[in-house]
XYZ file of C-alpha atoms in Angstrom:
689
model
C 3.655 16.975 -18.562
C 4.982 15.239 -15.379
C 3.855 16.679 -12.070
C 6.210 17.476 -9.194
C 5.482 15.885 -5.862
C 4.006 19.086 -4.326
C 1.755 19.362 -7.416
C 0.747 15.739 -7.034
C -0.163 16.327 -3.366
C -2.174 19.465 -4.318
C -4.176 17.698 -7.017
C -4.823 14.698 -4.765
C -6.112 16.952 -1.997
C -8.416 18.671 -4.396
C -9.652 15.296 -5.617
C -10.467 14.238 -2.050
C -12.308 17.495 -1.429
C -14.322 17.205 -4.645
C -15.084 13.579 -3.850
C -16.306 14.313 -0.285
C -18.158 17.392 -1.509
C -20.048 15.484 -4.157
C -21.121 13.047 -1.477
C -22.763 15.800 0.581
C -19.576 16.622 2.430
C -20.310 18.029 5.883
C -24.000 17.061 5.828
C -25.583 14.825 8.454
C -25.529 11.193 7.407
C -28.719 9.774 6.107
C -28.253 6.422 7.872
C -27.627 5.494 11.453
C -24.100 6.454 12.618
C -22.390 3.912 14.866
C -21.193 5.117 18.172
C -17.552 6.314 17.803
C -15.009 7.523 20.291
C -11.252 7.846 20.424
C -11.055 4.258 21.671
C -13.372 2.730 19.085
C -12.001 -0.245 17.148
C -12.794 -2.382 14.139
C -14.113 -5.019 16.444
C -15.435 -4.622 19.958
C -12.435 -3.602 22.099
C -12.506 -6.913 23.999
C -12.167 -9.004 20.814
C -8.967 -10.152 19.129
C -8.600 -11.893 15.768
C -4.828 -12.521 15.368
C -4.362 -15.143 18.128
C -6.734 -17.704 16.586
C -7.441 -16.201 13.093
C -11.037 -15.689 14.210
C -12.859 -13.372 16.583
C -12.277 -14.282 20.213
C -12.599 -12.306 23.459
C -9.202 -11.051 24.563
C -9.788 -12.749 27.914
C -10.570 -15.998 26.091
C -7.207 -16.657 24.431
C -4.251 -18.259 26.196
C -1.647 -15.971 24.613
C -0.439 -12.644 26.106
C -1.543 -10.079 23.537
C -0.997 -6.340 23.576
C -3.604 -4.207 21.874
C -3.339 -0.552 20.806
C -6.659 1.106 19.937
C -6.761 4.297 17.930
C -7.209 6.324 21.117
C -4.039 4.869 22.653
C -2.045 5.402 19.458
C -3.108 9.043 19.369
C -1.779 9.548 22.895
C 1.792 8.819 21.748
C 4.196 10.842 19.524
C 3.915 8.003 16.951
C 0.502 8.491 15.317
C 1.599 7.994 11.684
C 1.572 4.590 10.057
C 5.240 4.914 9.091
C 6.077 5.344 12.830
C 4.575 2.010 13.864
C 7.990 0.428 14.568
C 8.729 3.306 17.011
C 5.385 2.789 18.715
C 6.075 -0.969 19.151
C 9.213 -0.167 21.179
C 6.812 0.309 24.122
C 5.653 -3.288 24.087
C 7.640 -5.507 26.568
C 9.347 -8.263 24.620
C 9.159 -6.504 21.274
C 12.408 -4.927 19.949
C 12.289 -3.313 16.486
C 15.619 -2.251 14.950
C 17.287 0.343 17.165
C 17.377 2.834 14.332
C 13.920 4.087 13.360
C 12.663 2.980 9.954
C 12.408 6.664 9.030
C 16.231 6.698 8.948
C 17.223 3.082 8.579
C 18.136 1.241 5.398
C 15.112 -0.677 4.009
C 16.925 -4.012 4.260
C 17.671 -3.420 7.970
C 14.033 -2.726 8.993
C 12.978 -5.596 11.188
C 11.588 -6.586 14.564
C 12.550 -9.168 17.219
C 9.980 -10.728 19.506
C 10.901 -12.535 22.712
C 14.602 -12.507 21.976
C 14.504 -14.655 18.815
C 16.363 -12.096 16.681
C 15.296 -10.125 13.638
C 12.976 -11.257 10.801
C 11.172 -13.893 12.880
C 7.755 -12.259 13.382
C 4.947 -11.868 10.912
C 3.626 -8.340 10.377
C 0.173 -8.125 8.733
C -1.767 -5.194 7.334
C -5.471 -6.219 7.146
C -4.406 -9.829 6.796
C -1.739 -9.197 4.093
C 1.995 -9.674 4.956
C 4.185 -6.564 5.242
C 7.248 -8.768 5.494
C 9.002 -8.289 2.170
C 8.753 -11.575 0.266
C 12.250 -11.288 -1.304
C 14.152 -10.183 1.782
C 12.045 -10.681 4.899
C 12.498 -7.072 6.068
C 9.407 -5.115 7.006
C 8.077 -2.299 4.831
C 6.956 -0.016 7.670
C 6.628 2.953 5.374
C 3.677 1.273 3.522
C 1.484 1.462 6.578
C -1.235 4.185 6.106
C -2.155 6.627 8.844
C -5.680 5.209 9.043
C -4.814 2.307 11.410
C -7.567 1.765 13.912
C -6.055 -1.096 15.922
C -2.747 -3.002 16.424
C -2.655 -6.520 17.871
C 0.626 -7.974 19.106
C 0.559 -11.714 19.783
C 3.961 -13.107 20.842
C 4.926 -16.747 20.775
C 5.212 -19.363 18.029
C 2.609 -18.690 15.333
C 3.666 -21.191 12.616
C 0.744 -23.474 13.693
C -1.628 -21.001 11.921
C 0.535 -18.657 9.860
C 3.548 -20.702 8.631
C 7.151 -19.669 8.048
C 6.919 -15.943 8.672
C 5.396 -16.198 12.155
C 8.015 -18.207 14.037
C 8.230 -15.586 16.787
C 4.700 -14.233 16.758
C 2.251 -12.026 14.872
C 1.823 -8.253 14.739
C -1.493 -7.347 12.977
C -2.485 -3.819 11.936
C -6.143 -3.251 11.181
C -7.445 -0.300 9.201
C -10.329 1.944 10.140
C -13.718 0.628 9.060
C -15.771 2.848 6.760
C -18.703 4.184 8.759
C -21.936 5.441 7.386
C -21.478 9.066 6.339
C -18.897 11.286 4.688
C -15.790 12.967 6.011
C -12.103 13.623 5.793
C -9.013 14.013 7.934
C -6.270 16.449 7.094
C -3.036 16.587 9.127
C 0.265 18.398 8.851
C 3.280 18.679 11.099
C 6.819 19.995 10.932
C 9.917 20.129 13.156
C 13.648 20.200 13.322
C 15.975 18.095 11.134
C 14.034 19.715 8.234
C 11.303 17.151 8.913
C 7.716 17.557 7.812
C 4.823 15.300 6.925
C 1.317 15.806 5.580
C -1.562 13.402 5.157
C -5.079 13.517 3.820
C -7.770 10.845 3.812
C -11.414 10.835 2.800
C -14.216 8.449 3.325
C -17.718 7.853 2.096
C -19.971 5.103 3.528
C -23.502 3.830 3.142
C -25.123 0.683 4.547
C -23.967 -1.208 1.437
C -20.741 0.433 0.321
C -17.632 2.057 1.799
C -14.843 3.937 0.021
C -11.618 5.381 1.506
C -8.721 7.206 -0.181
C -5.557 8.337 1.525
C -2.276 10.095 0.788
C 0.805 10.781 2.872
C 4.001 12.724 2.084
C 6.982 12.543 4.411
C 10.345 14.308 4.216
C 13.362 14.622 6.509
C 16.894 15.850 5.869
C 17.876 13.568 8.688
C 21.129 13.808 10.629
C 24.758 12.668 10.316
C 24.727 9.160 11.652
C 28.521 8.669 11.934
C 29.800 9.669 15.452
C 31.978 12.874 15.557
C 35.174 10.928 16.301
C 34.740 8.836 13.052
C 33.437 11.468 10.665
C 35.257 12.621 7.595
C 34.724 15.148 4.773
C 32.364 12.833 2.854
C 29.812 12.404 5.694
C 26.460 14.130 5.333
C 22.919 13.721 6.626
C 20.740 10.669 5.777
C 17.792 12.201 4.039
C 14.453 10.455 3.469
C 11.465 11.220 1.320
C 8.421 9.065 0.583
C 4.827 9.267 -0.548
C 2.065 6.749 -0.136
C -1.248 6.524 -1.959
C -3.805 4.066 -0.495
C -7.420 3.199 -1.047
C -10.044 0.533 -0.423
C -13.608 -0.192 -1.599
C -16.019 -2.484 0.225
C -19.316 -3.691 -1.266
C -21.979 -5.706 0.455
C -23.102 -7.877 -2.508
C -25.599 -9.683 -0.262
C -26.704 -9.077 3.342
C -24.140 -11.731 4.425
C -21.366 -11.304 1.776
C -18.878 -8.480 1.386
C -16.229 -7.869 -1.272
C -13.209 -5.706 -0.317
C -10.754 -4.372 -2.891
C -7.687 -2.460 -1.729
C -4.329 -1.289 -2.973
C -1.531 1.221 -2.477
C 1.445 2.769 -4.190
C 4.612 3.566 -2.308
C 7.540 5.597 -3.619
C 10.668 6.256 -1.555
C 14.043 8.007 -2.035
C 16.743 7.805 0.604
C 20.380 8.823 1.149
C 22.655 7.122 3.671
C 25.205 9.538 4.902
C 27.484 9.913 1.812
C 26.816 11.365 -1.685
C 27.039 7.946 -3.433
C 24.990 5.835 -0.939
C 21.356 5.981 -2.001
C 18.299 3.778 -2.475
C 14.962 4.224 -4.214
C 11.953 1.931 -4.083
C 8.632 1.737 -5.930
C 6.136 -0.783 -4.507
C 2.565 -1.386 -5.697
C 0.113 -3.732 -4.040
C -3.389 -4.910 -4.765
C -5.771 -7.245 -2.959
C -9.256 -8.532 -3.335
C -11.136 -10.463 -0.644
C -14.592 -11.868 -0.022
C -15.975 -12.500 3.443
C -19.317 -14.070 4.313
C -21.456 -15.748 6.863
C -24.138 -18.385 6.327
C -27.436 -18.490 8.278
C -25.921 -20.972 10.762
C -23.319 -18.442 11.815
C -20.445 -20.149 10.059
C -17.926 -17.593 8.684
C -15.698 -17.881 5.640
C -13.071 -15.736 3.951
C -11.004 -15.845 0.757
C -8.341 -13.335 -0.336
C -5.869 -12.851 -3.195
C -2.995 -10.305 -3.098
C -0.035 -9.302 -5.145
C 2.974 -6.962 -4.805
C 5.260 -5.559 -7.489
C 8.507 -3.881 -6.430
C 11.586 -2.293 -7.949
C 14.391 -1.595 -5.489
C 17.468 0.302 -6.595
C 20.430 0.258 -4.202
C 23.700 2.159 -4.769
C 26.704 1.696 -2.434
C 30.262 2.944 -2.250
C 33.659 2.167 -0.787
C 35.065 4.821 1.547
C 38.691 5.689 0.877
C 41.399 5.403 1.969
C 39.632 3.210 4.644
C 36.239 2.961 6.368
C 37.644 4.763 9.396
C 39.600 7.388 7.418
C 36.706 8.916 5.592
C 38.240 11.278 3.073
C 36.574 10.204 -0.131
C 34.462 7.482 -1.651
C 34.209 5.448 -4.874
C 30.985 3.933 -6.270
C 31.317 0.146 -6.032
C 27.860 -1.277 -6.743
C 24.513 -0.462 -8.251
C 21.887 -3.076 -7.573
C 18.456 -3.180 -9.259
C 16.190 -5.728 -7.527
C 12.842 -6.371 -9.175
C 10.595 -8.760 -7.305
C 7.017 -10.022 -7.510
C 5.050 -11.491 -4.627
C 1.679 -13.198 -4.978
C -0.443 -15.013 -2.470
C -3.877 -16.077 -1.391
C -5.796 -17.725 1.426
C -9.062 -19.372 2.254
C -10.524 -19.936 5.723
C -13.763 -21.388 7.188
C -14.902 -21.090 10.779
C -17.562 -23.539 11.836
C -19.681 -23.520 14.962
C -19.742 -27.256 15.662
C -21.890 -26.887 18.743
C -22.152 -24.610 21.747
C -18.681 -23.549 22.969
C -16.942 -25.529 20.260
C -15.614 -23.985 17.024
C -13.337 -25.308 14.309
C -11.140 -23.186 12.059
C -9.757 -24.751 8.888
C -7.929 -23.098 6.029
C -5.059 -22.968 3.574
C -2.818 -20.314 2.103
C -0.082 -20.096 -0.535
C 2.641 -17.639 -1.581
C 4.911 -17.349 -4.612
C 7.970 -15.031 -4.717
C 10.054 -14.284 -7.782
C 13.091 -12.048 -7.509
C 16.528 -11.214 -8.766
C 19.396 -8.886 -8.049
C 21.078 -7.280 -11.093
C 24.387 -5.679 -10.184
C 26.832 -3.413 -11.931
C 30.230 -3.265 -10.205
C 32.692 -0.385 -10.250
C 36.234 0.554 -9.298
C 37.922 3.962 -9.163
C 38.543 3.607 -12.936
C 34.906 2.855 -13.886
C 32.671 -0.241 -14.486
C 34.285 -3.599 -13.866
C 31.547 -6.141 -14.500
C 27.983 -7.364 -13.908
C 26.530 -9.913 -11.507
C 23.163 -11.661 -11.435
C 21.530 -13.494 -8.535
C 18.029 -14.826 -8.917
C 15.586 -17.480 -7.732
C 12.037 -18.431 -7.067
C 10.270 -19.550 -3.946
C 6.829 -21.107 -3.546
C 5.043 -22.441 -0.510
C 1.639 -23.440 0.731
C 0.198 -24.586 3.999
C -2.999 -25.975 5.397
C -4.092 -25.652 9.015
C -6.778 -26.676 11.431
C -7.740 -25.433 14.910
C -10.299 -26.467 17.465
C -11.465 -23.900 20.051
C -13.256 -25.815 22.808
C -14.642 -24.903 26.197
C -15.261 -28.332 27.712
C -15.789 -26.903 31.225
C -16.793 -23.543 32.653
C -13.698 -21.341 32.737
C -11.534 -23.758 30.694
C -10.552 -23.247 27.068
C -8.521 -25.800 25.121
C -7.130 -24.908 21.711
C -5.224 -27.582 19.841
C -4.043 -26.657 16.328
C -1.658 -27.906 13.647
C -0.383 -26.754 10.307
C 1.445 -28.584 7.472
C 3.760 -26.479 5.261
C 5.461 -27.279 1.991
C 8.206 -24.927 0.740
C 10.447 -24.921 -2.337
C 13.368 -22.806 -3.551
C 14.193 -23.385 -7.206
C 15.643 -21.897 -10.442
C 18.458 -20.333 -8.470
C 21.383 -18.815 -10.326
C 24.428 -16.778 -9.210
C 26.389 -15.443 -12.214
C 29.312 -13.098 -12.579
C 30.470 -11.428 -15.796
C 33.372 -12.012 -16.041
C 33.275 -15.189 -13.961
C 31.544 -18.544 -13.461
C 27.822 -19.319 -13.326
C 26.735 -21.137 -10.107
C 23.433 -23.023 -10.145
C 22.437 -23.926 -6.589
C 20.420 -27.111 -6.111
C 16.688 -26.823 -5.645
C 15.555 -27.233 -2.086
C 12.253 -28.693 -0.975
C 11.175 -28.663 2.686
C 8.137 -29.762 4.667
C 7.225 -28.813 8.208
C 4.515 -29.944 10.628
C 3.929 -27.492 13.440
C 1.438 -28.375 16.215
C 0.448 -26.195 19.124
C -1.549 -26.873 22.265
C -2.850 -23.916 24.273
C -4.832 -23.938 27.500
C -6.622 -21.165 29.411
C -8.181 -21.428 32.838
C -10.284 -18.526 34.178
C -10.203 -19.085 37.913
C -12.390 -16.018 38.612
C -13.562 -12.983 36.704
C -10.334 -11.309 37.716
C -7.755 -14.131 37.496
C -6.822 -16.295 34.525
C -3.864 -18.574 33.685
C -2.717 -19.705 30.287
C -0.055 -22.032 28.904
C 0.992 -23.330 25.518
C 3.549 -25.559 23.888
C 4.442 -25.349 20.228
C 6.839 -25.888 17.375
C 7.608 -23.406 14.575
C 9.878 -22.919 11.654
C 11.291 -20.315 9.227
C 12.506 -20.943 5.720
C 15.420 -18.819 4.323
C 14.459 -15.975 2.049
C 15.679 -15.475 -1.520
C 17.779 -12.545 -0.236
C 19.519 -14.772 2.311
C 20.102 -17.553 -0.237
C 21.296 -15.591 -3.289
C 21.859 -11.839 -2.825
C 25.108 -10.405 -1.477
C 25.513 -6.708 -0.686
C 27.871 -4.240 0.902
C 27.745 -1.105 2.982
C 30.584 1.374 3.589
C 33.023 -1.271 2.228
C 31.749 -4.057 4.544
C 30.517 -7.108 2.602
C 27.568 -9.420 3.426
C 27.657 -12.735 1.595
C 24.692 -15.019 0.685
C 24.575 -18.723 1.292
C 22.579 -20.935 -1.078
C 23.153 -23.935 1.270
C 20.997 -22.528 4.074
C 18.324 -24.825 5.558
C 15.200 -23.845 7.525
C 15.172 -22.875 11.225
C 13.248 -25.115 13.578
C 11.845 -23.905 16.931
C 10.468 -25.644 19.995
C 8.958 -23.558 22.710
C 6.531 -23.175 25.615
C 5.124 -20.292 27.628
C 2.826 -19.629 30.629
C 0.899 -16.432 31.548
C -0.909 -15.153 34.619
C -3.425 -12.246 34.250
C -4.869 -10.476 37.252
C -7.241 -7.519 37.380
C -7.916 -5.849 40.711
C -9.535 -2.743 42.240
C -13.047 -1.597 41.286
C -13.781 -1.423 37.586
C -10.507 -3.347 36.889
C -8.423 -0.191 37.408
C -5.267 -2.209 37.961
C -4.307 -4.991 35.588
C -1.191 -7.139 35.977
C 0.370 -9.727 33.653
C 3.342 -12.026 34.074
C 4.635 -14.338 31.355
C 7.495 -16.789 31.151
C 8.783 -18.512 28.031
C 11.529 -20.831 26.787
C 12.545 -21.558 23.189
C 15.269 -23.409 21.365
C 16.021 -22.884 17.680
C 17.921 -25.477 15.624
C 19.836 -24.189 12.557
C 19.143 -20.496 13.308
C 20.417 -18.331 10.470
C 22.897 -15.659 11.643
C 25.786 -13.700 10.179
C 29.130 -15.270 11.048
C 32.351 -13.300 10.433
C 34.557 -14.382 7.541
C 37.219 -11.693 8.139
C 37.575 -8.111 9.248
C 35.367 -6.727 6.454
C 33.208 -9.704 5.434
C 30.413 -11.796 7.039
C 28.250 -14.632 5.782
C 24.878 -16.089 6.768
C 25.155 -19.577 8.257
C 23.029 -22.131 10.144
C 24.624 -21.901 13.540
C 23.571 -25.118 15.266
C 21.291 -24.174 18.205
C 20.248 -21.110 20.133
C 18.172 -20.973 23.289
C 16.097 -18.219 24.901
C 14.881 -18.080 28.480
C 12.715 -15.049 29.103
C 9.850 -13.342 30.983
C 7.682 -10.290 30.675
C 5.822 -8.364 33.301
C 3.319 -5.566 32.526
C 1.007 -3.431 34.640
C -1.580 -0.721 33.927
C -3.148 1.467 36.625
C -5.929 4.023 36.192
C -5.872 6.666 38.948
C -9.155 8.495 38.797
C -10.461 9.048 35.316
C -7.672 11.397 34.207
C -4.419 9.725 35.118
C -3.197 6.436 33.688
C 0.102 4.717 34.391
C 1.658 1.714 32.669
C 4.941 -0.064 33.015
C 6.563 -3.187 31.717
C 9.776 -5.234 31.893
C 11.091 -7.953 29.571
C 14.017 -10.276 30.096
C 15.417 -12.390 27.295
C 18.592 -14.461 27.776
C 19.104 -15.390 24.121
C 22.406 -17.187 23.476
C 24.199 -19.423 20.992
C 24.269 -22.724 22.839
C 25.746 -25.052 20.239
C 28.011 -24.253 17.237
C 30.419 -27.195 16.442
C 32.306 -25.285 13.662
C 33.435 -22.646 16.215
C 32.812 -23.635 19.868
C 34.443 -20.371 20.959
C 31.248 -18.543 20.005
C 29.079 -20.698 22.237
C 27.545 -18.673 25.047
C 27.561 -15.432 23.025
C 24.364 -13.338 22.874
C 22.206 -13.529 19.744
C 22.733 -10.276 17.794
C 20.328 -7.349 18.121
C 18.651 -8.618 21.281
C 18.890 -6.751 24.572
C 18.608 -9.018 27.646
C 16.759 -6.260 29.581
C 13.985 -3.984 28.389
C 11.990 -1.544 30.526
C 9.068 0.638 29.362
C 6.900 3.068 31.260
C 4.387 5.831 30.571
C 1.997 8.233 32.177
C -0.982 9.985 30.595
C -2.668 12.934 32.258
C -5.911 14.338 30.894
C -7.585 17.650 31.794
C -11.225 18.482 30.989
C -11.118 16.199 27.927
C -9.528 18.993 25.880
C -5.867 18.728 26.975
C -3.707 15.722 27.566
C -0.038 14.957 28.160
C 1.735 11.666 27.740
C 5.322 11.004 28.783
C 7.007 7.751 27.786
C 10.330 6.228 28.809
C 12.191 3.142 27.746
C 15.484 1.440 28.473
C 17.410 -1.187 26.455
C 20.416 -2.886 28.016
C 23.562 -3.465 25.936
C 23.247 -5.718 22.941
C 25.639 -6.647 20.105
C 25.472 -6.077 16.352
C 27.501 -9.215 15.646
C 27.530 -12.815 16.739
C 31.141 -12.485 17.852
C 29.881 -9.943 20.467
C 32.649 -7.424 19.612
C 30.338 -4.590 18.498
C 28.289 -3.324 21.535
C 25.297 -1.109 20.801
C 22.159 0.285 22.518
C 22.326 0.600 26.344
C 20.250 3.739 26.520
C 17.350 5.442 28.262
C 15.044 7.408 25.921
C 12.223 9.793 26.894
C 9.400 10.764 24.495
C 6.353 13.026 25.057
C 3.158 14.196 23.396
C 1.027 17.223 24.275
C -2.420 17.450 22.668
C -5.257 19.942 22.769
C -8.678 19.808 21.226
C -9.970 23.094 19.797
C -13.655 22.560 19.358
C -15.196 19.560 17.671
C -13.015 19.256 14.623
C -9.533 20.681 15.336
C -6.666 19.237 17.332
C -3.147 20.669 17.843
C -0.211 18.696 19.191
C 3.456 18.909 20.026
C 5.461 15.690 19.875
C 8.999 15.168 21.088
C 11.294 12.156 20.643
C 14.493 11.661 22.637
C 13.710 14.608 24.878
C 17.129 14.561 26.543
C 18.978 14.328 23.233
C 20.659 11.128 24.441
C 23.519 10.132 22.103
C 23.785 6.352 21.677
C 25.018 3.811 19.176
C 22.008 2.224 17.392
C 23.916 -0.252 15.240
C 27.280 -0.949 13.747
C 28.504 -2.064 10.310
C 32.080 -3.357 10.437
C 34.127 -0.696 12.267
C 31.646 2.107 11.526
C 29.100 2.968 14.253
C 25.653 4.487 13.583
C 24.122 7.028 15.998
C 20.493 6.757 17.103
C 17.994 9.535 16.336
C 18.757 12.828 18.136
C 16.076 14.990 19.696
C 13.188 15.576 17.278
C 10.387 17.996 18.082
C 7.313 18.170 15.802
C 4.351 20.493 16.033
C 1.190 19.893 14.045
C -2.528 20.322 13.549
C -5.301 17.869 12.611
C -8.696 18.627 11.060
C -11.309 15.918 11.235
C -14.695 16.453 9.609
């Protein structure tokens, strides 16, 4: 007999409790317990792994990283893994989609870093890409709640990570399994008929660690169409998902560890009308081995796979998109895709203050879009779009400190990428077989860091990067609310050249005030953007050249031990500089990039039991289209979180998003605007044992 979702959640909770109970749940651990606090991290707090693919002190890398520890994440309203994109809105220079992933269509979930536009940053979960292999969008809902640390490294990353990291890397790292047993249970509920519950359990010894987790999320959502455009067919955009996750680590020798992990994600969404819906089922699995030899050299290998079925149903609003009286189903897409990859890496201590990192990785993606088309009278035909994509890369990096205070990091990566077995077929209609496409790319980077004093450091880097078009961009067309998006099998890769410079200063006793200023400049040849083909149709094209001139400034000040202030500003003048097919578009802003971004926050703590955080952010006007006819954003949003600890194990909290209930346009599809999330207030409780 099939179980309902509430029954599934109940039995899973019981399983966690039985599991932790059989392990001596609630007893004192038999082995030594590592020191743990709200700010504990997988690595020592001053260490970062994403900038160089190996452990380096944060002050020893030339990039300008932003790091969220678990303690800092818990101070915000965005503590759940599926809210990571909302948390990242408070990083200067990082602009996720204006509409939260909790309400946005899966194919529109993305992030822009340093004004390069969407789908040009690599998002990793424990070293495995969260960027969807078929479409390039980011599966934020697959992030578990047990994230211990987030590392944001802006700037060209193709020198180490390849095609997906043209604009930078965002790396999410899960909690380590500590010696002992325990569990975390959390539940919260609020307006918009929104509620979420999560449960995780852990068991660890000095040789083995096991974690299991489950999250259920539900929201009825809100009506996204503005009141002046609404019609009888418009309803709320509901969302429901559940995520099962787990990992097992085994120390097979004192210096070698095997880690096996996986998750299962199921999602069901509606998008504002009865006939606009999507469902997704995604399963992932990974196995990795890490080790260290007696000389201190480290190595790592990993294999991963993802299996996905994505069902997308769309409609045409009648009699027109702006006169919303009725709708007719026009398309049902079923998109199965498989994504497999692996990597190997070796870090060698050549001599004192000199390390070499070498490695290789590969990825293979197979996907297709099977469509059934409809009119008001019923089915009209079937379409098929499919293809395969494979790629591999090999990289090398030298981390050298030739002089006291000076770090030099040259690196380079060679990539090979192929799209093949493409087919676009219509029944009735012709069969189009696009030509296979093979590309290679060599992407070097030179980074320098000079630590003038213990409190002042300067860094600079110059690099090239690239991004290959996805199968979705090449072969799959789609529509929304009667507005059509066309594929383009003739797309070629994007090529970037860029440079940046950073100044870091820490002043006042105990480094209570830290300041950072960064400037950057990038040009992208053949950037892939949607170009209008008519009032209700757009197509992806290589648009010649875009350029971005930008800067970021960030400051953090600790006033006494119980007040902390932070603020940041990012500027990104990202424009289309060269487009011979249509010179009239030259000078227009790149879509979905705000030239000005301001973030600020204050955290006040009282007696270690009570704390309040208030966050504010501003995005200047941006455009949803390359023609710059659809203005969006231009808003100030305030969020807040109030938390109280009740004894050792209990915590209660009250989170609020968009406190002032600011109404703003988050995006636009054709003539139809989409409102941003209204005020959402959630109260909850967490039990940690």
